[in-house]
mmCIF file of C-alpha atoms and ligand atoms in Angstrom:
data_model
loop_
_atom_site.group_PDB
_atom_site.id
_atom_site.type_symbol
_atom_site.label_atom_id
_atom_site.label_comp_id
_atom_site.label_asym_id
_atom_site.label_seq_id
_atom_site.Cartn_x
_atom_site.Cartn_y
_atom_site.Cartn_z
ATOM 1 C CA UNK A 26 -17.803 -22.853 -5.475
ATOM 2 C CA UNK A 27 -18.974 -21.419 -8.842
ATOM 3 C CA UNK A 28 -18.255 -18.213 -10.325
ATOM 4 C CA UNK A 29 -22.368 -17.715 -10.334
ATOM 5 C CA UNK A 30 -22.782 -18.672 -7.203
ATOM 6 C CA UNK A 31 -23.316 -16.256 -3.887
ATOM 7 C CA UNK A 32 -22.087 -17.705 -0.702
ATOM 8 C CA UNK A 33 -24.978 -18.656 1.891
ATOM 9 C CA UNK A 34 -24.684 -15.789 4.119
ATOM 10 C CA UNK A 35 -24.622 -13.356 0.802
ATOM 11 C CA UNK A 36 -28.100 -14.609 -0.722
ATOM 12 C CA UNK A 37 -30.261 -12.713 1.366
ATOM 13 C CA UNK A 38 -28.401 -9.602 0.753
ATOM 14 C CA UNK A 39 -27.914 -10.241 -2.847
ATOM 15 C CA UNK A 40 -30.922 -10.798 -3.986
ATOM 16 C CA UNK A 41 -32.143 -7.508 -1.684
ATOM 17 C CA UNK A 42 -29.796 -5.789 -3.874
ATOM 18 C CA UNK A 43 -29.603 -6.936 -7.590
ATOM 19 C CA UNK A 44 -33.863 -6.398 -7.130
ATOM 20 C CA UNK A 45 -32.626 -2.736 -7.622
ATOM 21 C CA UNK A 46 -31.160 -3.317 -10.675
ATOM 22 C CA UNK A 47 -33.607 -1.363 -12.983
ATOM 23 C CA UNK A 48 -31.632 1.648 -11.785
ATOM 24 C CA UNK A 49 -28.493 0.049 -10.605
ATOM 25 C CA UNK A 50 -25.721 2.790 -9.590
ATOM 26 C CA UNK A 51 -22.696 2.751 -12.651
ATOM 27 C CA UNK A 52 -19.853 1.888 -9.985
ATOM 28 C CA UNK A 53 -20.279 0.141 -6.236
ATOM 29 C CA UNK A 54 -17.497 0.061 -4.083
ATOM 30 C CA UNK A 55 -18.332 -3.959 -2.168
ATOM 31 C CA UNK A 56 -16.190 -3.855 1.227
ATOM 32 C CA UNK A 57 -15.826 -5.676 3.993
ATOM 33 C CA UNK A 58 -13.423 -8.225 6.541
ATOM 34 C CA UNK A 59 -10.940 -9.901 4.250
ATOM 35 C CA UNK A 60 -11.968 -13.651 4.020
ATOM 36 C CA UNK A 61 -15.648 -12.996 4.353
ATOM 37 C CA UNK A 62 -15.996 -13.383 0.804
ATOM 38 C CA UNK A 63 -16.067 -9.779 -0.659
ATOM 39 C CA UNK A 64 -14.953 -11.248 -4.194
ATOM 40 C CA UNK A 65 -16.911 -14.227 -4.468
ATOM 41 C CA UNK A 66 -19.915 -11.795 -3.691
ATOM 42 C CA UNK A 67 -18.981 -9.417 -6.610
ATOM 43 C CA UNK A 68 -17.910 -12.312 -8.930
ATOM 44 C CA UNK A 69 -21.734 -13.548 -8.413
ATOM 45 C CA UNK A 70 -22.684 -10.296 -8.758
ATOM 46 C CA UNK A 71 -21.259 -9.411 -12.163
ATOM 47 C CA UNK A 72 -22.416 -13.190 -13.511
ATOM 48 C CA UNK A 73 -26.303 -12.134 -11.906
ATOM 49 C CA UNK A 74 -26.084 -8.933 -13.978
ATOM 50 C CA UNK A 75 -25.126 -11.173 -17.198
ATOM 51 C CA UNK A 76 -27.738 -14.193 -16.679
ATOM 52 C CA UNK A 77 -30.211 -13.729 -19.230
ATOM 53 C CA UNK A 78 -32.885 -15.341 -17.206
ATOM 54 C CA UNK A 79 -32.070 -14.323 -13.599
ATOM 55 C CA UNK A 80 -33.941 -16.983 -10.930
ATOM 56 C CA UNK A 81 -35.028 -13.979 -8.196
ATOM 57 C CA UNK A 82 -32.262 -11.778 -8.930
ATOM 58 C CA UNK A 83 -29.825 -14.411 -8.721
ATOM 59 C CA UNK A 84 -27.210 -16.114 -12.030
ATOM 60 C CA UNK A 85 -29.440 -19.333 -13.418
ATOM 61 C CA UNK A 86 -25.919 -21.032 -14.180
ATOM 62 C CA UNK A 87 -27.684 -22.836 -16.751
ATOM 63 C CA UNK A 88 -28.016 -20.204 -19.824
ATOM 64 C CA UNK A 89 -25.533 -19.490 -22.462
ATOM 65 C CA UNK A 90 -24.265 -15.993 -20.793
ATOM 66 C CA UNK A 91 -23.687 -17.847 -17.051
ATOM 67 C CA UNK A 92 -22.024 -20.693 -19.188
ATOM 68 C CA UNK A 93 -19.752 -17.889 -20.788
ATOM 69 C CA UNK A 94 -19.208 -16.436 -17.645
ATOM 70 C CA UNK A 95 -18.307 -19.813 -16.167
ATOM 71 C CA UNK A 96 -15.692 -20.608 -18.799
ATOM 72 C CA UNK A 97 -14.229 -16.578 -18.392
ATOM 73 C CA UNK A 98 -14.787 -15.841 -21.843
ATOM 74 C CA UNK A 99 -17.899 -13.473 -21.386
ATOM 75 C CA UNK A 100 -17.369 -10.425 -23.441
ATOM 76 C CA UNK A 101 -19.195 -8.410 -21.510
ATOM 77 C CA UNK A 102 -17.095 -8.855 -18.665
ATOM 78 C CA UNK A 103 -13.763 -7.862 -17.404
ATOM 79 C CA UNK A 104 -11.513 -8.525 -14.942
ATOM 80 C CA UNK A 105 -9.152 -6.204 -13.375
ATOM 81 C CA UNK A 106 -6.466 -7.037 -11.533
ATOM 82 C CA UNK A 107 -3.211 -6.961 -10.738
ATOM 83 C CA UNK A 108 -0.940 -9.255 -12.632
ATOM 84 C CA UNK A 109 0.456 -10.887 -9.714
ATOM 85 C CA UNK A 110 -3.151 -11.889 -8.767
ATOM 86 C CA UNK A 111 -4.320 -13.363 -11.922
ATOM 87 C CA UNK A 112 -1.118 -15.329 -12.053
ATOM 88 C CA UNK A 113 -2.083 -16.939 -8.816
ATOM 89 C CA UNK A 114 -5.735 -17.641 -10.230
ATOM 90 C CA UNK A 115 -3.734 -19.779 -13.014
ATOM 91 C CA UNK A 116 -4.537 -17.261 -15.850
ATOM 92 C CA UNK A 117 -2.619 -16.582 -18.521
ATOM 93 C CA UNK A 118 -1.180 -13.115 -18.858
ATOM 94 C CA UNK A 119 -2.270 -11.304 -21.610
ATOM 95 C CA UNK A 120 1.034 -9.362 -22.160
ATOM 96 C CA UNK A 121 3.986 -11.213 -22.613
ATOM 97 C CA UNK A 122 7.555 -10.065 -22.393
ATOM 98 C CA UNK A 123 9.366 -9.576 -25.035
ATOM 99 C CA UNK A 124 12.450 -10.276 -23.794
ATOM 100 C CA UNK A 125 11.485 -13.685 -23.002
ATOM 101 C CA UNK A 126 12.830 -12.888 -19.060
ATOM 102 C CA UNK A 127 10.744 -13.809 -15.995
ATOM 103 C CA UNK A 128 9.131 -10.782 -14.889
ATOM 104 C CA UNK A 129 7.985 -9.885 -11.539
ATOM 105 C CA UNK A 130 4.607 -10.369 -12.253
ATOM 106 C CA UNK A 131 3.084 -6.314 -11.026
ATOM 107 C CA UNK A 132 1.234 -6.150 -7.571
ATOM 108 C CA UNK A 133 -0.160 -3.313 -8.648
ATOM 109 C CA UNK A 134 -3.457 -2.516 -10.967
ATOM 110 C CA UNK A 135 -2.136 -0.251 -13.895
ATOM 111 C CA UNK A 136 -2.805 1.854 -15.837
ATOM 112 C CA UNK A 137 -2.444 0.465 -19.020
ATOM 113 C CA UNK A 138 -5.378 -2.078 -17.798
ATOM 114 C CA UNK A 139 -7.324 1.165 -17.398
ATOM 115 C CA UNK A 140 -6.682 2.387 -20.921
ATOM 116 C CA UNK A 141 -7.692 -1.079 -22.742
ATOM 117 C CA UNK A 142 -11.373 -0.781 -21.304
ATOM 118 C CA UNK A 143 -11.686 2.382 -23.654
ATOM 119 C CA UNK A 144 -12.329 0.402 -26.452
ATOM 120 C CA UNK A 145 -14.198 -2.307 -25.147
ATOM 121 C CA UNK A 146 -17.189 1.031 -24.422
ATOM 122 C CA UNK A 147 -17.588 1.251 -27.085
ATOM 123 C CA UNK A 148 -18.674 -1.991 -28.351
ATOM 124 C CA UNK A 149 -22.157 -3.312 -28.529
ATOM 125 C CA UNK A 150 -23.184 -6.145 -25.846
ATOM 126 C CA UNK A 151 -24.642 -8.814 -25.717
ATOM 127 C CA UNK A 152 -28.331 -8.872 -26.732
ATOM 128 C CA UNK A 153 -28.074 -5.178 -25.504
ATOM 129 C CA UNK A 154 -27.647 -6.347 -21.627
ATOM 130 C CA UNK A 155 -24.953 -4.986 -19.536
ATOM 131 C CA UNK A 156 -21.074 -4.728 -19.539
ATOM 132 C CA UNK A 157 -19.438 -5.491 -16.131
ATOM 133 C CA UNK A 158 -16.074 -4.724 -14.931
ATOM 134 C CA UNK A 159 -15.005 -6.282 -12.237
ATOM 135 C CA UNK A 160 -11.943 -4.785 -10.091
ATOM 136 C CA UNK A 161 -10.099 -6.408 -7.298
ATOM 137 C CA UNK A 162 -8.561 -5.250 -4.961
ATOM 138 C CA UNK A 163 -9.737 -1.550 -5.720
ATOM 139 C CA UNK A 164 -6.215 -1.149 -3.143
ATOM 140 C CA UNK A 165 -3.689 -1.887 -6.095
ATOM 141 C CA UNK A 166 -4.959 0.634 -8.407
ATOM 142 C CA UNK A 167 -1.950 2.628 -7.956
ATOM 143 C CA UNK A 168 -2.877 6.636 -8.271
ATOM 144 C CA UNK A 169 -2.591 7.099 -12.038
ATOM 145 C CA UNK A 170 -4.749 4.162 -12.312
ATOM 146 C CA UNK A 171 -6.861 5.351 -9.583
ATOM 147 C CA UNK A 172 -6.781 8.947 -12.052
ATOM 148 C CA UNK A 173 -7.359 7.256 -15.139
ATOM 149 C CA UNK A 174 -10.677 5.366 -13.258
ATOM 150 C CA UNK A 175 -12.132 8.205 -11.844
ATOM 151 C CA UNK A 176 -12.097 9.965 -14.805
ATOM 152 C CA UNK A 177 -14.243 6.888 -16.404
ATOM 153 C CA UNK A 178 -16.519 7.304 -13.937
ATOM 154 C CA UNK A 179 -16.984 11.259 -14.081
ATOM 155 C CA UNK A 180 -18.650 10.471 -17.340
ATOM 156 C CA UNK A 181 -19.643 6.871 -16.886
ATOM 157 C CA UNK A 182 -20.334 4.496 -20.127
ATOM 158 C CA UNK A 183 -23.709 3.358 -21.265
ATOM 159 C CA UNK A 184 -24.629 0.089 -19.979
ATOM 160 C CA UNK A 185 -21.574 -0.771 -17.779
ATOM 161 C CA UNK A 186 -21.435 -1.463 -14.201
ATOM 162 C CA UNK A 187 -18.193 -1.330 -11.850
ATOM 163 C CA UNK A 188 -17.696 -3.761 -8.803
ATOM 164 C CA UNK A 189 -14.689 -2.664 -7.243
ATOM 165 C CA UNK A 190 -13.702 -4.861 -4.158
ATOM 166 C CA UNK A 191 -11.905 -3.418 -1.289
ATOM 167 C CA UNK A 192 -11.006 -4.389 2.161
ATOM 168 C CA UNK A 193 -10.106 -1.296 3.504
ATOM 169 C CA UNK A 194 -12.017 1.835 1.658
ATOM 170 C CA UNK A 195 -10.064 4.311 3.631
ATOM 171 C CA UNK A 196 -6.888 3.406 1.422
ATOM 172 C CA UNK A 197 -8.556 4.456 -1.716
ATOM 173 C CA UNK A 198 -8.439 7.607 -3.261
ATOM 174 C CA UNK A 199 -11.472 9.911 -1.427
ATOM 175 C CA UNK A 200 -12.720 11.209 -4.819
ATOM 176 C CA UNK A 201 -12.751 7.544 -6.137
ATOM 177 C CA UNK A 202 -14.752 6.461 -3.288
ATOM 178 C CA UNK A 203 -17.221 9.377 -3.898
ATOM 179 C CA UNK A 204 -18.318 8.453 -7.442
ATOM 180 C CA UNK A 205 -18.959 4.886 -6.049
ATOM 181 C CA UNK A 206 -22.232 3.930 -4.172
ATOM 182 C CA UNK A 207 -20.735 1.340 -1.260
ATOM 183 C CA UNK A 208 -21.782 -2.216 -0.662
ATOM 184 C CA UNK A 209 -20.678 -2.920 2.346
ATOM 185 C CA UNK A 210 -20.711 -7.032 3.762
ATOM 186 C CA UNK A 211 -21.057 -7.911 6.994
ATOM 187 C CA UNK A 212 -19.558 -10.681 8.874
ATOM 188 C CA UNK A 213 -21.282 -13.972 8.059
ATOM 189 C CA UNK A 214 -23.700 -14.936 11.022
ATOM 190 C CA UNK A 215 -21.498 -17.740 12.702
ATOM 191 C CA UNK A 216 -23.954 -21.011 12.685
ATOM 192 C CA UNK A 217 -23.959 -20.341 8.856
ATOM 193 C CA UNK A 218 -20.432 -20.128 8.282
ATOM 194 C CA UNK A 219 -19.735 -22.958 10.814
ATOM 195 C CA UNK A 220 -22.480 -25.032 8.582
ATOM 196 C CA UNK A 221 -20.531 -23.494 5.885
ATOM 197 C CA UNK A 222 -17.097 -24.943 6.894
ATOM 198 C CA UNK A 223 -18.541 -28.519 8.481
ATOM 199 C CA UNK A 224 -19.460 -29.019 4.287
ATOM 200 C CA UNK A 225 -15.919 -27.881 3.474
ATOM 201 C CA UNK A 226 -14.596 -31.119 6.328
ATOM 202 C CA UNK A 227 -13.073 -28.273 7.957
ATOM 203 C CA UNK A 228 -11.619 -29.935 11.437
ATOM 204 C CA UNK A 229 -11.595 -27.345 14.513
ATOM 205 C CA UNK A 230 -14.316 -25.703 12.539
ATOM 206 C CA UNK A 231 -15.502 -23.565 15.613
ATOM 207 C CA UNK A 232 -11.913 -22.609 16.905
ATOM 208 C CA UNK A 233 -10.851 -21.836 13.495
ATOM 209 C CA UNK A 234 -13.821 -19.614 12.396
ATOM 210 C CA UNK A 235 -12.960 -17.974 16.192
ATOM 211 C CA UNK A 236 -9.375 -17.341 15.502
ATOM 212 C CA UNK A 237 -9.990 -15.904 11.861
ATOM 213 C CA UNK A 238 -12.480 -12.988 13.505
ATOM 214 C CA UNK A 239 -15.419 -14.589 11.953
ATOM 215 C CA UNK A 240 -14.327 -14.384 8.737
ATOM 216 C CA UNK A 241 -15.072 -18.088 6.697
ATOM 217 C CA UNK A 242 -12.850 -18.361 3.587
ATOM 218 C CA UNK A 243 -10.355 -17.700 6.301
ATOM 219 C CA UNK A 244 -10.805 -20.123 7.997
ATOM 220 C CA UNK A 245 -11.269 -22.615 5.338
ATOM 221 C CA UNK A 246 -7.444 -21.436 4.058
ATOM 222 C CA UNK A 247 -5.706 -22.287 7.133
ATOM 223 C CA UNK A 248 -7.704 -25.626 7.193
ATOM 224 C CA UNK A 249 -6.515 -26.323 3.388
ATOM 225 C CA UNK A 250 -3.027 -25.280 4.051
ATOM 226 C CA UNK A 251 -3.197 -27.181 6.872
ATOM 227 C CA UNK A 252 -1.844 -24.818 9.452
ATOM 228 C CA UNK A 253 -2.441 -26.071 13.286
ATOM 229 C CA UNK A 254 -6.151 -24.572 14.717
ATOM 230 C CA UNK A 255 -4.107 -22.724 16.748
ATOM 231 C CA UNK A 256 -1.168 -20.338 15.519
ATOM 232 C CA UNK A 257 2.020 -21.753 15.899
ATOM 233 C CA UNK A 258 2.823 -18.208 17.289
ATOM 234 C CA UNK A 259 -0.151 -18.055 19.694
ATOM 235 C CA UNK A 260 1.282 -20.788 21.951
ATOM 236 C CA UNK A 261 4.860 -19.692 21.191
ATOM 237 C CA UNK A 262 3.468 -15.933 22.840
ATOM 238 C CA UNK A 263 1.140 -18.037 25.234
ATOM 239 C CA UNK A 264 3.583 -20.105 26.826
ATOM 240 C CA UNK A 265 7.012 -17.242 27.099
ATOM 241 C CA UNK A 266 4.654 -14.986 28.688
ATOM 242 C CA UNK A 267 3.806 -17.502 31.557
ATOM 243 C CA UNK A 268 7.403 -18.488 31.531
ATOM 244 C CA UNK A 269 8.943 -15.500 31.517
ATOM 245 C CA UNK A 270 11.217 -16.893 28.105
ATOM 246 C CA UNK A 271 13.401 -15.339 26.190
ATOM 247 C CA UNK A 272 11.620 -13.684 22.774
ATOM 248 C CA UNK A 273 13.929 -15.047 20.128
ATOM 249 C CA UNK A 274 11.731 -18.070 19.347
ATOM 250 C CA UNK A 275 8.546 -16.334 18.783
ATOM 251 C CA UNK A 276 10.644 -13.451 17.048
ATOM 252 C CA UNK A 277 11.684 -16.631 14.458
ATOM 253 C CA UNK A 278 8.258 -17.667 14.111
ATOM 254 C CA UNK A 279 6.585 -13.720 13.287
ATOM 255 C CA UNK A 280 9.755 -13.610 10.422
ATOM 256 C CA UNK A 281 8.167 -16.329 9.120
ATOM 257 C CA UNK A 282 4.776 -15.140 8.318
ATOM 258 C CA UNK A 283 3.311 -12.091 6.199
ATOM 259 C CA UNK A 284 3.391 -9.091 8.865
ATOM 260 C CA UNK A 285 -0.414 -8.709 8.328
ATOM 261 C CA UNK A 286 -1.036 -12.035 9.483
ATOM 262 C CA UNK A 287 0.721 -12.052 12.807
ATOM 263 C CA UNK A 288 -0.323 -8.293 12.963
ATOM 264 C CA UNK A 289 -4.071 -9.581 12.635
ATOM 265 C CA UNK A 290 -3.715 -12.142 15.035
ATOM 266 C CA UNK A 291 -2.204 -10.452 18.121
ATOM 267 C CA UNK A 292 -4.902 -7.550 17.511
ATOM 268 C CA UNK A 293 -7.359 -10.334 18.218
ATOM 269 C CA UNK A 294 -5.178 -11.294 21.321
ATOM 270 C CA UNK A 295 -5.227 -7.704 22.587
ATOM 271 C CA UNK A 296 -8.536 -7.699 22.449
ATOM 272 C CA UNK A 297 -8.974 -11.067 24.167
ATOM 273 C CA UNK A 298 -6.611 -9.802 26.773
ATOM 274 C CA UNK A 299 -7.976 -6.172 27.191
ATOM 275 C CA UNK A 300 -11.139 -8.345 28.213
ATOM 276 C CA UNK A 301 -9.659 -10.564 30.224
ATOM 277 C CA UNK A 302 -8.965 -7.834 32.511
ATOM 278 C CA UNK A 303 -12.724 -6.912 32.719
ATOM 279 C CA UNK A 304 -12.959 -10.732 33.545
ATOM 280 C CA UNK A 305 -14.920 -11.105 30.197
ATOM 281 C CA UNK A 306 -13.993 -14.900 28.598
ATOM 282 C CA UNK A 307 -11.877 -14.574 25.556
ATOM 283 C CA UNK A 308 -13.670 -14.270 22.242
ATOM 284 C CA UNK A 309 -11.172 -14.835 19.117
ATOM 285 C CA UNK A 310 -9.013 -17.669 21.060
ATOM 286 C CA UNK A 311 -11.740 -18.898 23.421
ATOM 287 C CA UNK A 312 -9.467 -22.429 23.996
ATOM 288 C CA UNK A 313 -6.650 -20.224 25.309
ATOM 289 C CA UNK A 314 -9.250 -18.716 27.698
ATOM 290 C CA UNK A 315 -7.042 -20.247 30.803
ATOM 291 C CA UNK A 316 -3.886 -19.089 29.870
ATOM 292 C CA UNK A 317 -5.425 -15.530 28.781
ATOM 293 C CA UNK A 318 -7.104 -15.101 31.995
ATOM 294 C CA UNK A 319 -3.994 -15.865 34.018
ATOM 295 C CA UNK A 320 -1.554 -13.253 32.162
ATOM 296 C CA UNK A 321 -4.279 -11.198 32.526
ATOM 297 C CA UNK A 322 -4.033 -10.574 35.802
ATOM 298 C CA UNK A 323 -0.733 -9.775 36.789
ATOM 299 C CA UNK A 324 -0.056 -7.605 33.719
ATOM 300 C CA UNK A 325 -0.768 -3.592 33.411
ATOM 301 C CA UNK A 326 -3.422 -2.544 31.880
ATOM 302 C CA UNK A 327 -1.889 0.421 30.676
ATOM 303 C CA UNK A 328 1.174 -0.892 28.883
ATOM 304 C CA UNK A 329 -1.097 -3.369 27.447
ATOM 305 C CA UNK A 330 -3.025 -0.876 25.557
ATOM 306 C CA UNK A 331 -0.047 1.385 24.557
ATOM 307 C CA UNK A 332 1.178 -1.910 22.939
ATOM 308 C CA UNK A 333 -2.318 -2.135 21.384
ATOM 309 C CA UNK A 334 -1.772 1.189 19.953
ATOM 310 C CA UNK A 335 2.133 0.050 18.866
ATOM 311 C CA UNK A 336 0.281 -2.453 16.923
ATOM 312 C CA UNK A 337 -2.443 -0.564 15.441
ATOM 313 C CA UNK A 338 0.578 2.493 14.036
ATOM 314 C CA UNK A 339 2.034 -0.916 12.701
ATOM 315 C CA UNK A 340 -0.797 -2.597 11.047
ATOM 316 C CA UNK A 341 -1.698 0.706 9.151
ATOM 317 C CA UNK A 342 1.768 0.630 7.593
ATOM 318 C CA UNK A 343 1.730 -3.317 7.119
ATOM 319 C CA UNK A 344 1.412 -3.653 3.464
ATOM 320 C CA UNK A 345 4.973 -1.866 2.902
ATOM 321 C CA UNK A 346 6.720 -2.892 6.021
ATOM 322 C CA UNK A 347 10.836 -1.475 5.463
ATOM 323 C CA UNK A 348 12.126 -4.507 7.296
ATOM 324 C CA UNK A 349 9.745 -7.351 7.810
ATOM 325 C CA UNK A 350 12.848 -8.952 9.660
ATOM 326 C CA UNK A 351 13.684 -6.312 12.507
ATOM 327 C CA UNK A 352 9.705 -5.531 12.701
ATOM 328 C CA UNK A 353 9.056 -9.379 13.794
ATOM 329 C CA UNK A 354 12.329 -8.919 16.491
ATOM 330 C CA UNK A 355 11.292 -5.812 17.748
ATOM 331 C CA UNK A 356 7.056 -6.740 17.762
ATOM 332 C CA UNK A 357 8.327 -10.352 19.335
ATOM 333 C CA UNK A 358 10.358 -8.202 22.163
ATOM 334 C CA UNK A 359 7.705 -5.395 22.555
ATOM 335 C CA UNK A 360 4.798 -7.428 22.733
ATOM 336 C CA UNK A 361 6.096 -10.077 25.394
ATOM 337 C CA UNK A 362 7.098 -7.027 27.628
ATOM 338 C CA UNK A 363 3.703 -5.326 27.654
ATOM 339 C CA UNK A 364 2.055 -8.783 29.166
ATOM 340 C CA UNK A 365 4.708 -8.769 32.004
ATOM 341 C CA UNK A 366 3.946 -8.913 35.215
ATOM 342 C CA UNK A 367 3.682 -5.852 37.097
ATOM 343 C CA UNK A 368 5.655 -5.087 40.171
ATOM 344 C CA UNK A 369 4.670 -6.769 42.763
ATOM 345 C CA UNK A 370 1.952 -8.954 41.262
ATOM 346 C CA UNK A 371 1.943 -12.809 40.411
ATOM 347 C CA UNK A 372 1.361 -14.118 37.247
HETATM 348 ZN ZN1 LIG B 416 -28.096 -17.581 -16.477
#
């Protein structure tokens, strides 16, 4: 993948909407399922704006500004993000310690990143083309930042273009989201992305595209990391709710993972279950379709969906859980109860 490049279920899209671009909005908020490829769209986006001889719409990769952009030393474009996430794209930080001590690196977009755009308005571009700053994700502006941005874009710069990415627009600040027109990106159609991950060698392509809600570059991750098809927690859950087990063991294996991940994952169970109980087959783990049939019928339907609800509350709060520990005890023991049998029927 290329920084100029859209992903296969983007091109139709993109090219649908860089043909605007003669008068482009001054700030888009691009949204959509995490893993769908929200920031490779805007990426592509910011390097199609930049191409100086644009092949329908889309980045040449072949001219000196997509060659900049490739190396990341366009000057006409800017990334924003937090420290913690350009240290995991392998970039140098730009501002050092002092001290010489190992930092934290911040999880949060600040506002001194805000501030050091000022300047950069002010200069002239590139054969008079367009400036591009490029925000991800638009949820770690914290709300100074978020301040300090909107105020930018009460009185927008000549020239200059703002992608923010975001998974979850309702996080961001309302008046923020106001002064941005929003892209948003649907889920990739799912013989593309499956084409999509065969090219990758992805093994289990279908079950793991299922499992990750659709979402590709997902799907792809757990592949790379090489993480079982199925969760290690699904058939932890799977097989103590048919055996009536105690919940330590899958409690062990939730502690082990980000709380949005598990959090993700059982909300696609729920769902599976919830139809299970209509008879419908199951649609995120369809290879678990036995096992999700049988617990659904003995269990109630209304403690499954006040769990559901438990979950939802939960997955609102996720990114700031207070104890990720007693959250994965309590969600293990919670979660197993609410597929119990009722009284008096048989698993
Ligand atoms: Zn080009």
């Amino acid at each position: 993948m290329t920084a100029f490049e859209f992903l296969p279920w983007q091109q139709a899209l993109a090219r649908d909407w860089l043909a605007t671009r003669d008068r482009f909005a001054h700030a888009w908020l691009i949204h959509g399922l995490p893993g769908i490829g929200q920031q490779a769209f805007a990426a592509a986006g910011a390097a199609s704006l930049l191409c100086e001889s644009p092949q329908s719409g889309l980045a040449c990769g072949q001219c000196q500004a997509c060659r900049w952009v490739q190396a990341g030393n366009h000057p006409d474009l800017r990334r924003i993000r937090p420290d913690a996430v350009a240290a995991h794209e392998g970039a140098a930080l730009e501002d050092g310690d002092e001290s010489g001590a190992k930092k934290q690196p911040s999880k949060d977009i600040r506002i001194e990143q805000i501030r050091s755009l000022l300047p950069w308005f002010n200069t002239a571009t590139h054969r008079g083309g367009w400036r591009v700053a490029l925000l991800y994700p638009a949820e770690s502006l914290n709300t100074i930042a978020a301040n300090a941005l909107l105020k930018i874009l009460e009185e927008p710069p000549a020239h200059t273009v703002f992608l923010l990415v975001a998974q979850a627009p309702d996080r961001l600040l309302p008046t923020l989201v106001s002064r941005c027109r929003r892209l948003p990106l649907p889920v990739p159609d799912a013989g593309q992305a499956l084409a999509w991950l065969q090219q990758h060698k992805v093994d289990h392509a279908a079950t793991r595209l299922a499992a990750a809600g659709g979402a590709p570059l997902s799907a792809l991750e757990q592949a790379q990391a090489q993480q079982p098809s199925v969760p290690a927690w699904l058939s932890l859950f799977l097989d103590l709710a048919g055996s009536g087990g105690a919940s330590a063991p899958l409690a062990d294996a939730l502690v082990a993972l980000e709380p949005v991940v598990w959090m993700d994952g059982f909300q696609r169970l729920w769902l599976d279950l919830s139809m299970a109980t209509h008879k419908l087959p199951a649609r995120y783990y369809p290879e678990q379709d036995g096992d999700i049939q049988r617990i659904a019928r003995a269990l109630d339907a209304r403690v499954l969906a006040q769990a559901g609800q438990w979950l939802q509350e939960q997955r609102r709060l996720a990114q700031h859980p207070l104890n990720p520990k007693l959250l994965g005890d309590y969600a293990a023991q919670r979660l197993l109860q609410a597929v119990r049998p009722a009284p008096g029927r048989q698993p």
